[in-house]
Amino acid sequence: MVDSDSARLPYFNASPAEVRRLCRAGESGPVTAGMAAGYIQANIVMLPASLADAFHEFCLRNPKPCPLVGMSRPGDYRLPSLGADLDLRTDLPLYRVWRDGNMVAETGDIRDQWRDDLVTFALGCSFSFENALTACDVPMRHLQLGRGVPVYRTNIACTPVGPFAGPVVVSMRPFRSHHAIRAVQISSLIPLAHGAPIQIGFPEEIGIADIDSPDYGDPTEVADDELPVFWACGVTPQAVLAASKPEFAITHAPGAMLVTDMPIEGYEDLVASHRGRII
Amino acid sequence: MVDSDSARLPYFNASPAEVRRLCRAGESGPVTAGMAAGYIQANIVMLPASLADAFHEFCLRNPKPCPLVGMSRPGDYRLPSLGADLDLRTDLPLYRVWRDGNMVAETGDIRDQWRDDLVTFALGCSFSFENALTACDVPMRHLQLGRGVPVYRTNIACTPVGPFAGPVVVSMRPFRSHHAIRAVQISSLIPLAHGAPIQIGFPEEIGIADIDSPDYGDPTEVADDELPVFWACGVTPQAVLAASKPEFAITHAPGAMLVTDMPIEGYEDLVASHRGRII
């Protein structure tokens, strides 16, 4: 394992509870990428209960960008299905607080901001399938360069529900052919982390005119012997939320995910059967 | 189902036993493509027992081109694991008889040629994953045009065993991006029919200089919005066998496969979960 990418990640094999303890103590750093391999990490959206039904329905109708892994009761900052000790107000590295669509604060602790009508949605995140790819020795350039993944708005519309509407947003990772095949195989087995890619090789078909100019994140070179592979992305609900301008909302800050206790189903078999040569 | 490709295939939903009865009666036509969806079809190699151990080992060491689904005892023309009523001498549409590497006969019945030292190898065939793709509404141009699939020798060497050596031979099917993703997902779940593709998009990386000039089969256009997808192919053992020039051998004729009773594992779930839009 010394030569693999995972060996460079100090919390790759940490437990989710350990990562959450680090977050709570302000010791995790701002980004949970590469932590707690084998578990579902989640985008977080907290909304007033008056908007919760519509947002819930939006997630159910758009499961590729918004794979719902948990939803709290109104006012409840516990979500035991995702972690017995979990406190949704403190266990992410960094939060963003929004009023009328504008970010008004970025903080590592939202206990002061908590409201008794908030409903929390946890939506699966690509960090989980990236960890699985890393465990299977499929390298990703943006991670090797320490950059953000490039993210693009597409010409694919989400199924709108109430105030929530907008384009599907995708992330892109370039791969050599054999790694692209592995990436399809592996991500297909993790539907709670966006599942299979939605496009390989033809960015213009989903409305991406310039692959070197992502709408979010950092540009990543696609070499001549690589295929660009696109996955539905958790930025989708963030963009939809911002466009709907709710009077109040709290989200994770970019890359500062909730690390849950929910295991990737069949993770050990998945890794064992997708490492090594494809022929 | 009326608009799908499968509706044009009269024996798509036939049972394997029914197809074998047609073969035995000389009523199947020469090619078993599009028949008995959900079951493993097999390439057939019959060799003198003196060569059987080496060929068996060759298959085990090269499972992508040579996925072994059955092997008879010497002289036994029954193979009950692949069909209770199966007679290996009559139940393929067409056989080829080889002496010293030269084809000496093509016939629908090898009872006259049978030898008590023959060992039969059954190796999974792409027709099985093609049927699964068809069932999932993933179209294939060569089938729509009624042509053979294009097949190429690659620069990838099989692991040699005794007299058996040679390049991995691959088949190519062009797909739009979303169908390429489906094709990877579906074929990955059928390892006995060559499993996942071994290359997408870069034929030159596996030594294919001119995609329009296949070494076997018929050329198939790759449109500008399509990716060429390459799978290890059952022509591999045929080519390896021909090059080794055994004093005697019998094989299936091209496209004239053994239709076995072995089901594709989880076939109904596979089809149900891989039809329709990918987002």
Coordinates of C-alpha atoms in Angstrom, one line a residue:
Chain A
M1 CA 0.0 0.0 0.0
V2 CA 3.0 2.3 0.3
D3 CA 2.9 3.4 -3.3
S4 CA -0.8 3.9 -3.5
D5 CA -2.5 7.2 -3.2
S6 CA -4.4 6.1 -0.1
A7 CA -1.1 5.8 1.8
R8 CA -0.7 9.6 1.5
L9 CA -4.1 10.2 3.2
P10 CA -3.8 10.1 7.0
Y11 CA -7.5 9.6 7.7
F12 CA -8.3 7.3 4.7
N13 CA -8.8 4.3 7.1
A14 CA -10.2 6.4 10.0
S15 CA -13.7 5.6 11.3
P16 CA -16.5 8.0 10.5
A17 CA -16.9 8.6 14.3
E18 CA -13.2 9.5 14.5
V19 CA -13.5 12.0 11.6
R20 CA -16.5 13.6 13.2
R21 CA -14.6 13.9 16.5
L22 CA -11.9 15.8 14.6
C23 CA -14.4 18.0 12.9
R24 CA -16.1 18.8 16.3
A25 CA -12.7 19.7 17.7
G26 CA -11.8 21.9 14.8
E27 CA -8.9 19.6 13.9
S28 CA -10.1 18.0 10.7
G29 CA -9.1 20.7 8.3
P30 CA -11.7 22.2 6.0
V31 CA -12.1 19.3 3.5
T32 CA -13.2 15.7 4.2
A33 CA -11.9 14.3 0.9
G34 CA -9.9 11.1 1.3
M35 CA -11.3 10.4 4.8
A36 CA -13.1 7.3 6.2
A37 CA -13.0 5.2 3.0
G38 CA -15.9 2.7 2.8
Y39 CA -18.5 5.1 4.2
I40 CA -21.0 7.5 2.7
Q41 CA -20.1 11.2 3.0
A42 CA -23.0 13.6 2.5
N43 CA -23.8 17.1 1.3
I44 CA -25.9 18.9 3.9
V45 CA -28.9 21.1 3.3
M46 CA -30.9 22.6 6.2
L47 CA -34.2 24.3 5.4
P48 CA -37.2 25.6 7.3
A49 CA -39.9 23.0 7.6
S50 CA -42.2 25.0 5.3
L51 CA -39.8 24.1 2.4
A52 CA -39.0 20.6 3.5
D53 CA -41.7 18.7 1.6
A54 CA -40.9 20.3 -1.7
F55 CA -37.1 19.8 -1.3
H56 CA -37.7 16.2 -0.2
E57 CA -39.7 15.6 -3.3
F58 CA -37.1 17.3 -5.4
C59 CA -34.4 14.9 -4.1
L60 CA -36.6 11.9 -4.8
R61 CA -37.2 13.0 -8.4
N62 CA -33.6 13.8 -9.0
P63 CA -31.7 10.8 -7.4
K64 CA -28.6 11.0 -9.6
P65 CA -27.5 14.5 -8.4
C66 CA -29.4 14.3 -5.1
P67 CA -29.2 10.8 -3.6
L68 CA -31.0 11.1 -0.3
V69 CA -29.3 9.3 2.5
G70 CA -31.0 10.9 5.5
M71 CA -33.5 13.4 6.5
S72 CA -34.1 14.7 10.1
R73 CA -37.3 15.6 11.9
P74 CA -38.0 19.3 12.1
G75 CA -35.8 20.9 14.8
D76 CA -33.9 17.7 15.5
Y77 CA -30.1 18.0 15.2
R78 CA -29.7 14.3 15.7
L79 CA -29.8 11.8 12.8
P80 CA -29.1 8.5 14.4
S81 CA -29.4 6.5 11.1
L82 CA -26.2 8.3 10.0
G83 CA -24.3 8.2 13.4
A84 CA -25.4 7.4 16.9
D85 CA -23.3 10.3 18.3
L86 CA -24.0 12.7 15.5
D87 CA -24.7 16.3 16.2
L88 CA -25.6 18.0 12.9
R89 CA -24.7 21.5 14.4
T90 CA -21.0 20.7 15.1
D91 CA -19.9 17.6 13.2
L92 CA -19.0 19.2 9.8
P93 CA -15.7 21.0 9.4
L94 CA -17.4 24.1 8.0
Y95 CA -20.9 25.4 7.4
R96 CA -22.4 28.2 5.3
V97 CA -25.4 30.2 6.6
W98 CA -27.7 31.7 4.0
R99 CA -30.4 34.4 4.1
D100 CA -32.5 35.2 1.1
G101 CA -30.0 33.4 -1.1
N102 CA -27.0 35.3 0.2
M103 CA -24.2 33.8 2.3
V104 CA -24.1 35.6 5.6
A105 CA -21.7 33.5 7.6
E106 CA -19.1 30.7 7.3
T107 CA -18.6 28.9 10.6
G108 CA -17.5 25.6 12.1
D109 CA -20.3 25.5 14.7
I110 CA -24.0 26.5 14.0
R111 CA -25.4 26.0 17.5
D112 CA -26.0 29.8 17.6
Q113 CA -27.8 29.7 14.3
W114 CA -30.0 26.7 15.1
R115 CA -33.8 27.0 14.6
D116 CA -36.4 24.7 15.9
D117 CA -38.0 24.5 12.4
L118 CA -34.9 23.3 10.5
V119 CA -35.1 20.1 8.6
T120 CA -31.7 18.6 7.6
F121 CA -31.2 16.7 4.3
A122 CA -28.1 14.5 3.8
L123 CA -27.3 13.8 0.1
G124 CA -24.6 11.4 -0.9
C125 CA -21.3 12.9 -2.1
S126 CA -18.7 11.9 -4.7
F127 CA -16.0 11.7 -2.0
S128 CA -17.3 8.3 -1.2
F129 CA -16.8 6.9 -4.7
E130 CA -13.5 8.7 -5.0
N131 CA -12.3 6.9 -1.9
A132 CA -13.4 3.6 -3.5
L133 CA -11.5 4.5 -6.7
T134 CA -8.5 5.3 -4.7
A135 CA -8.8 2.0 -2.8
C136 CA -8.9 0.3 -6.2
D137 CA -5.7 2.1 -7.4
V138 CA -7.6 4.3 -9.9
P139 CA -5.8 7.6 -9.7
M140 CA -7.5 11.0 -10.0
R141 CA -5.5 14.0 -11.2
H142 CA -7.3 16.6 -9.2
L143 CA -6.5 14.8 -6.0
Q144 CA -2.9 14.2 -7.0
L145 CA -2.5 17.9 -7.7
G146 CA -4.4 18.9 -4.5
R147 CA -7.0 20.8 -6.5
G148 CA -10.8 20.9 -6.5
V149 CA -12.6 18.7 -9.1
P150 CA -13.8 20.7 -12.1
V151 CA -17.6 21.2 -12.0
Y152 CA -19.9 22.3 -14.8
R153 CA -23.5 23.3 -15.3
T154 CA -25.1 21.2 -18.0
N155 CA -28.0 21.5 -20.4
I156 CA -29.9 18.7 -18.6
A157 CA -32.7 20.1 -16.5
C158 CA -33.5 18.7 -13.1
T159 CA -37.1 17.7 -12.6
P160 CA -38.5 20.8 -10.9
V161 CA -40.5 20.7 -7.7
G162 CA -42.1 23.9 -6.3
P163 CA -39.4 26.6 -5.9
F164 CA -36.6 24.1 -6.7
A165 CA -35.4 24.0 -10.3
G166 CA -32.2 24.3 -12.3
P167 CA -29.7 22.4 -14.4
V168 CA -27.9 19.2 -13.4
V169 CA -24.4 20.1 -12.4
V170 CA -21.6 17.6 -13.1
S171 CA -18.1 16.9 -12.0
M172 CA -15.4 15.7 -14.4
R173 CA -12.5 13.3 -13.9
P174 CA -10.2 12.4 -16.8
F175 CA -9.1 8.8 -17.1
R176 CA -7.1 6.5 -19.3
S177 CA -9.4 3.9 -20.9
H178 CA -8.8 1.1 -18.5
H179 CA -9.3 3.4 -15.5
A180 CA -12.5 4.8 -17.1
I181 CA -13.9 1.2 -17.3
R182 CA -13.0 0.7 -13.7
A183 CA -14.5 4.0 -12.7
V184 CA -17.8 3.1 -14.4
Q185 CA -17.8 -0.3 -12.7
I186 CA -17.0 1.0 -9.3
S187 CA -19.3 4.0 -9.2
S188 CA -22.2 2.0 -10.6
L189 CA -22.1 0.0 -7.4
I190 CA -22.4 3.1 -5.2
P191 CA -25.7 4.7 -6.2
L192 CA -25.8 6.7 -2.9
A193 CA -22.7 8.5 -4.2
H194 CA -24.2 9.5 -7.6
G195 CA -23.8 6.1 -9.1
A196 CA -22.6 5.6 -12.7
P197 CA -21.3 8.5 -14.8
I198 CA -23.8 10.2 -17.0
Q199 CA -21.5 11.1 -19.9
I200 CA -18.1 9.9 -21.3
G201 CA -16.1 11.6 -24.0
F202 CA -18.5 14.2 -25.4
P203 CA -18.9 17.2 -23.1
E204 CA -20.6 19.2 -25.8
E205 CA -23.6 16.8 -25.7
I206 CA -24.4 18.0 -22.2
G207 CA -23.8 21.6 -23.0
I208 CA -20.2 22.0 -21.9
A209 CA -18.6 24.3 -24.4
D210 CA -15.2 24.7 -22.9
I211 CA -13.9 21.9 -20.7
D212 CA -11.0 24.1 -19.5
S213 CA -13.4 26.6 -18.0
P214 CA -15.4 24.9 -15.2
D215 CA -18.2 26.8 -13.6
Y216 CA -17.1 25.7 -10.1
G217 CA -13.9 24.1 -8.8
D218 CA -10.5 24.1 -10.6
P219 CA -9.7 23.2 -14.2
T220 CA -8.1 19.8 -14.8
E221 CA -6.2 18.9 -17.9
V222 CA -7.6 16.1 -20.1
A223 CA -4.6 14.4 -21.8
D224 CA -4.8 13.1 -25.4
D225 CA -5.0 9.6 -24.2
E226 CA -7.7 10.2 -21.6
L227 CA -11.5 10.3 -21.7
P228 CA -13.3 12.9 -19.7
V229 CA -15.9 11.2 -17.5
F230 CA -18.8 13.2 -16.0
W231 CA -20.8 12.4 -12.9
A232 CA -23.9 14.1 -11.5
C233 CA -22.7 16.3 -8.7
G234 CA -23.7 17.5 -5.2
V235 CA -23.3 21.0 -6.4
T236 CA -26.6 20.6 -8.1
P237 CA -28.7 20.9 -5.0
Q238 CA -26.5 23.8 -3.8
A239 CA -27.1 25.7 -7.0
V240 CA -30.8 24.9 -7.0
L241 CA -31.0 26.1 -3.4
A242 CA -29.2 29.3 -4.1
A243 CA -31.4 30.1 -7.1
S244 CA -34.6 29.5 -5.0
K245 CA -33.4 32.1 -2.4
P246 CA -35.0 30.6 0.7
E247 CA -35.3 33.1 3.6
F248 CA -33.0 30.9 5.6
A249 CA -30.8 27.9 5.0
I250 CA -27.6 26.3 6.2
T251 CA -25.4 24.1 4.1
H252 CA -21.9 22.5 4.3
A253 CA -19.1 24.6 2.9
P254 CA -17.6 23.3 -0.3
G255 CA -15.7 20.0 0.5
A256 CA -16.7 20.1 4.2
M257 CA -18.9 17.1 4.2
L258 CA -20.8 15.1 6.8
V259 CA -18.9 11.8 7.3
T260 CA -21.7 9.3 8.1
D261 CA -21.6 5.8 9.6
M262 CA -23.5 4.5 6.6
P263 CA -21.3 1.9 5.0
I264 CA -20.9 1.6 1.2
E265 CA -22.9 -1.6 0.6
G266 CA -20.5 -4.5 -0.2
Y267 CA -17.5 -2.3 0.0
E268 CA -14.8 -4.9 0.8
D269 CA -16.0 -7.2 -2.0
L270 CA -16.2 -4.2 -4.3
V271 CA -12.6 -3.2 -3.7
A272 CA -11.3 -6.8 -3.8
S273 CA -13.0 -7.4 -7.2
H274 CA -12.0 -4.2 -8.9
R275 CA -8.3 -3.9 -8.2
G276 CA -5.6 -4.8 -10.7
R277 CA -5.5 -5.3 -14.4
I278 CA -8.7 -5.5 -16.4
I279 CA -7.2 -8.2 -18.6
Chain B
M1 CA -41.6 -4.5 -26.7
V2 CA -42.8 -4.0 -30.3
D3 CA -40.3 -1.3 -31.1
S4 CA -37.3 -3.0 -29.5
D5 CA -34.7 -4.9 -31.4
S6 CA -35.7 -8.1 -29.5
A7 CA -39.1 -8.1 -31.1
R8 CA -37.5 -8.8 -34.5
L9 CA -35.7 -11.9 -33.2
P10 CA -38.0 -14.9 -33.3
Y11 CA -36.0 -17.1 -30.9
F12 CA -35.0 -14.3 -28.5
N13 CA -37.2 -15.7 -25.7
A14 CA -36.9 -19.3 -26.8
S15 CA -35.6 -21.8 -24.2
P16 CA -32.1 -23.2 -24.7
A17 CA -33.5 -26.7 -25.1
E18 CA -35.8 -25.4 -27.8
V19 CA -32.9 -23.8 -29.7
R20 CA -30.9 -27.0 -29.4
R21 CA -33.8 -29.0 -30.8
L22 CA -33.9 -26.7 -33.8
C23 CA -30.2 -27.1 -34.2
R24 CA -30.4 -30.9 -34.0
A25 CA -33.2 -30.8 -36.6
G26 CA -31.2 -28.5 -38.9
E27 CA -33.8 -25.8 -38.6
S28 CA -32.0 -23.2 -36.6
G29 CA -30.1 -21.4 -39.4
P30 CA -26.4 -21.2 -39.1
V31 CA -26.0 -18.5 -36.4
T32 CA -27.3 -18.5 -32.8
A33 CA -27.1 -14.7 -32.3
G34 CA -30.2 -13.3 -30.7
M35 CA -31.5 -16.6 -29.4
A36 CA -32.4 -17.8 -25.9
A37 CA -31.7 -14.5 -24.1
G38 CA -30.7 -14.9 -20.5
Y39 CA -28.5 -18.0 -21.1
I40 CA -24.9 -18.5 -21.7
Q41 CA -23.9 -19.4 -25.3
A42 CA -20.6 -21.1 -25.8
N43 CA -17.7 -21.4 -28.2
I44 CA -16.8 -25.1 -28.6
V45 CA -13.3 -26.6 -28.9
M46 CA -12.9 -30.4 -29.0
L47 CA -9.4 -31.7 -28.7
P48 CA -7.6 -35.1 -28.2
A49 CA -7.2 -35.8 -24.5
S50 CA -3.4 -35.5 -24.9
L51 CA -3.8 -31.7 -25.4
A52 CA -6.7 -31.2 -22.9
D53 CA -4.6 -30.4 -19.8
A54 CA -2.7 -27.7 -21.6
F55 CA -5.7 -26.2 -23.2
H56 CA -7.6 -26.3 -19.9
E57 CA -4.8 -24.4 -18.2
F58 CA -4.7 -21.9 -21.1
C59 CA -8.3 -21.1 -20.5
L60 CA -7.9 -20.7 -16.8
R61 CA -5.0 -18.3 -17.3
N62 CA -6.8 -16.3 -19.9
P63 CA -10.3 -16.0 -18.5
K64 CA -11.3 -12.8 -20.4
P65 CA -11.0 -14.2 -23.9
C66 CA -11.6 -17.8 -22.7
P67 CA -14.2 -17.9 -19.9
L68 CA -14.5 -21.7 -19.3
V69 CA -18.2 -22.7 -18.7
G70 CA -17.8 -26.4 -19.1
M71 CA -15.4 -29.3 -19.9
S72 CA -16.3 -32.9 -20.8
R73 CA -14.7 -36.1 -19.7
P74 CA -12.6 -37.7 -22.5
G75 CA -14.9 -39.3 -25.1
D76 CA -18.1 -38.1 -23.5
Y77 CA -20.4 -36.2 -25.8
R78 CA -22.7 -35.4 -22.9
L79 CA -22.2 -32.4 -20.7
P80 CA -25.1 -32.4 -18.3
S81 CA -24.0 -29.2 -16.5
L82 CA -24.9 -27.3 -19.7
G83 CA -28.0 -29.2 -20.7
A84 CA -29.6 -32.5 -19.5
D85 CA -30.5 -33.5 -23.0
L86 CA -27.4 -32.1 -24.6
D87 CA -25.5 -34.1 -27.3
L88 CA -22.3 -32.3 -28.2
R89 CA -22.2 -34.1 -31.6
T90 CA -25.5 -32.7 -33.0
D91 CA -26.7 -29.7 -31.0
L92 CA -24.7 -26.9 -32.7
P93 CA -25.9 -25.5 -36.0
L94 CA -22.6 -26.1 -37.7
Y95 CA -19.2 -27.5 -36.9
R96 CA -15.7 -27.3 -38.4
V97 CA -13.4 -30.3 -38.4
W98 CA -9.7 -29.6 -38.4
R99 CA -6.6 -31.8 -39.2
D100 CA -3.1 -30.4 -38.6
G101 CA -4.5 -26.8 -38.5
N102 CA -6.4 -27.1 -41.8
M103 CA -10.2 -27.2 -42.0
V104 CA -11.2 -30.4 -43.7
A105 CA -15.0 -30.4 -43.2
E106 CA -17.9 -28.2 -42.2
T107 CA -21.0 -30.1 -41.1
G108 CA -24.0 -30.0 -38.9
D109 CA -23.5 -33.4 -37.4
I110 CA -20.2 -34.8 -36.2
R111 CA -21.3 -38.3 -35.1
D112 CA -19.2 -39.7 -37.9
Q113 CA -16.2 -37.8 -36.8
W114 CA -16.4 -38.5 -33.1
R115 CA -13.4 -40.0 -31.3
D116 CA -13.3 -41.6 -27.9
D117 CA -10.4 -39.4 -26.8
L118 CA -12.1 -36.1 -27.5
V119 CA -12.4 -33.6 -24.7
T120 CA -14.9 -30.7 -25.2
F121 CA -14.4 -27.2 -23.9
A122 CA -17.2 -24.8 -23.8
L123 CA -16.1 -21.1 -23.5
G124 CA -18.6 -18.3 -23.0
C125 CA -19.6 -16.2 -26.0
S126 CA -20.4 -12.5 -26.5
F127 CA -23.9 -13.5 -27.9
S128 CA -25.0 -13.8 -24.3
F129 CA -24.0 -10.2 -23.4
E130 CA -25.4 -9.0 -26.7
N131 CA -28.7 -10.5 -25.8
A132 CA -28.6 -8.7 -22.4
L133 CA -27.8 -5.4 -24.2
T134 CA -30.7 -5.9 -26.6
A135 CA -33.0 -6.7 -23.6
C136 CA -31.9 -3.4 -22.1
D137 CA -32.6 -1.5 -25.3
V138 CA -29.0 -0.9 -26.1
P139 CA -28.8 -1.1 -29.9
M140 CA -25.8 -2.6 -31.7
R141 CA -25.2 -1.5 -35.3
H142 CA -23.8 -4.8 -36.6
L143 CA -26.9 -6.6 -35.5
Q144 CA -29.2 -3.9 -37.0
L145 CA -27.3 -4.2 -40.3
G146 CA -27.3 -8.0 -40.1
R147 CA -23.5 -8.1 -40.3
G148 CA -20.8 -9.9 -38.3
V149 CA -19.2 -7.9 -35.5
P150 CA -15.7 -6.5 -36.4
V151 CA -12.9 -8.5 -34.8
Y152 CA -9.3 -7.5 -34.4
R153 CA -6.0 -9.1 -33.3
T154 CA -4.4 -6.9 -30.6
N155 CA -0.9 -6.3 -29.2
I156 CA -1.9 -8.0 -25.9
A157 CA -0.4 -11.5 -25.6
C158 CA -2.4 -14.3 -24.0
T159 CA -0.5 -16.0 -21.2
P160 CA 0.9 -19.0 -23.2
V161 CA 0.6 -22.6 -22.0
G162 CA 2.3 -25.4 -23.9
P163 CA 1.5 -25.2 -27.6
F164 CA -1.2 -22.6 -27.0
A165 CA -0.1 -19.0 -27.5
G166 CA -1.1 -15.9 -29.4
P167 CA -2.7 -12.4 -29.2
V168 CA -5.9 -11.6 -27.5
V169 CA -8.5 -11.0 -30.2
V170 CA -11.2 -8.5 -29.6
S171 CA -14.6 -7.5 -30.9
M172 CA -15.7 -3.9 -31.3
R173 CA -19.1 -2.3 -31.0
P174 CA -19.6 1.5 -31.4
F175 CA -21.9 3.2 -28.9
R176 CA -23.2 6.7 -28.0
S177 CA -21.9 7.7 -24.6
H178 CA -24.9 6.7 -22.6
H179 CA -25.1 3.3 -24.2
A180 CA -21.3 2.8 -23.7
I181 CA -21.9 3.3 -20.0
R182 CA -24.8 0.8 -20.0
A183 CA -22.7 -1.6 -22.0
V184 CA -19.9 -1.5 -19.4
Q185 CA -22.4 -1.9 -16.6
I186 CA -24.2 -4.8 -18.2
S187 CA -21.2 -6.8 -19.5
S188 CA -19.4 -6.3 -16.2
L189 CA -22.1 -8.4 -14.7
I190 CA -21.6 -11.3 -17.1
P191 CA -18.1 -12.5 -16.6
L192 CA -18.9 -15.8 -18.4
A193 CA -19.5 -13.8 -21.6
H194 CA -16.1 -12.0 -21.5
G195 CA -17.2 -9.5 -18.8
A196 CA -16.3 -5.8 -19.0
P197 CA -14.7 -4.3 -22.1
I198 CA -10.9 -4.0 -22.1
Q199 CA -10.6 -0.8 -24.1
I200 CA -12.8 2.2 -24.9
G201 CA -11.9 4.9 -27.3
F202 CA -8.3 4.3 -28.2
P203 CA -7.9 1.4 -30.5
E204 CA -4.2 2.3 -31.2
E205 CA -3.4 1.5 -27.6
I206 CA -4.1 -2.2 -28.2
G207 CA -2.4 -2.3 -31.6
I208 CA -5.4 -1.7 -33.9
A209 CA -4.0 0.6 -36.6
D210 CA -7.1 0.7 -38.8
I211 CA -10.5 0.3 -37.2
D212 CA -12.1 0.1 -40.7
S213 CA -10.1 -3.1 -41.5
P214 CA -11.0 -5.8 -39.0
D215 CA -9.0 -9.1 -39.1
Y216 CA -12.2 -11.1 -38.9
G217 CA -15.9 -10.3 -39.3
D218 CA -17.3 -7.2 -41.1
P219 CA -16.3 -3.5 -40.8
T220 CA -18.7 -1.4 -38.7
E221 CA -18.8 2.4 -38.9
V222 CA -17.9 4.4 -35.8
A223 CA -19.8 7.7 -36.0
D224 CA -18.4 11.0 -34.8
D225 CA -20.6 10.9 -31.7
E226 CA -19.7 7.3 -30.8
L227 CA -17.0 5.5 -28.8
P228 CA -15.6 2.3 -30.1
V229 CA -15.8 -0.3 -27.2
F230 CA -13.7 -3.4 -27.4
W231 CA -14.3 -6.8 -25.7
A232 CA -12.1 -9.8 -25.4
C233 CA -13.5 -12.3 -28.0
G234 CA -14.0 -16.0 -28.4
V235 CA -12.1 -15.8 -31.7
T236 CA -9.0 -15.7 -29.4
P237 CA -9.1 -19.5 -28.7
Q238 CA -10.0 -20.3 -32.3
A239 CA -6.9 -18.4 -33.5
V240 CA -4.7 -19.9 -30.8
L241 CA -5.9 -23.3 -31.7
A242 CA -5.4 -22.9 -35.5
A243 CA -1.8 -21.6 -34.8
S244 CA -1.0 -24.6 -32.7
K245 CA -2.0 -27.0 -35.5
P246 CA -3.3 -30.0 -33.4
E247 CA -3.5 -33.2 -35.4
F248 CA -7.2 -33.2 -34.9
A249 CA -9.8 -30.8 -33.5
I250 CA -13.5 -29.9 -33.9
T251 CA -14.9 -26.4 -33.3
H252 CA -18.1 -24.6 -33.8
A253 CA -18.4 -22.7 -37.1
P254 CA -18.3 -18.9 -36.7
G255 CA -21.6 -17.8 -35.1
A256 CA -22.9 -21.3 -34.7
M257 CA -22.7 -21.6 -30.9
L258 CA -23.7 -24.1 -28.3
V259 CA -26.8 -22.6 -26.5
T260 CA -26.5 -23.9 -22.9
D261 CA -29.0 -24.2 -20.1
M262 CA -26.7 -22.2 -17.9
P263 CA -28.5 -19.0 -16.9
I264 CA -26.9 -15.6 -16.7
E265 CA -26.7 -15.0 -13.0
G266 CA -29.2 -12.5 -11.8
Y267 CA -30.4 -11.9 -15.4
E268 CA -33.9 -10.6 -14.6
D269 CA -32.7 -8.1 -12.0
L270 CA -29.9 -7.1 -14.4
V271 CA -32.3 -6.2 -17.2
A272 CA -34.8 -4.5 -14.8
S273 CA -32.1 -2.3 -13.4
H274 CA -30.3 -1.3 -16.6
R275 CA -33.1 -0.3 -18.9
G276 CA -34.1 3.3 -19.5
R277 CA -32.4 6.6 -19.1
I278 CA -29.1 6.9 -17.1
I279 CA -30.2 10.2 -15.6

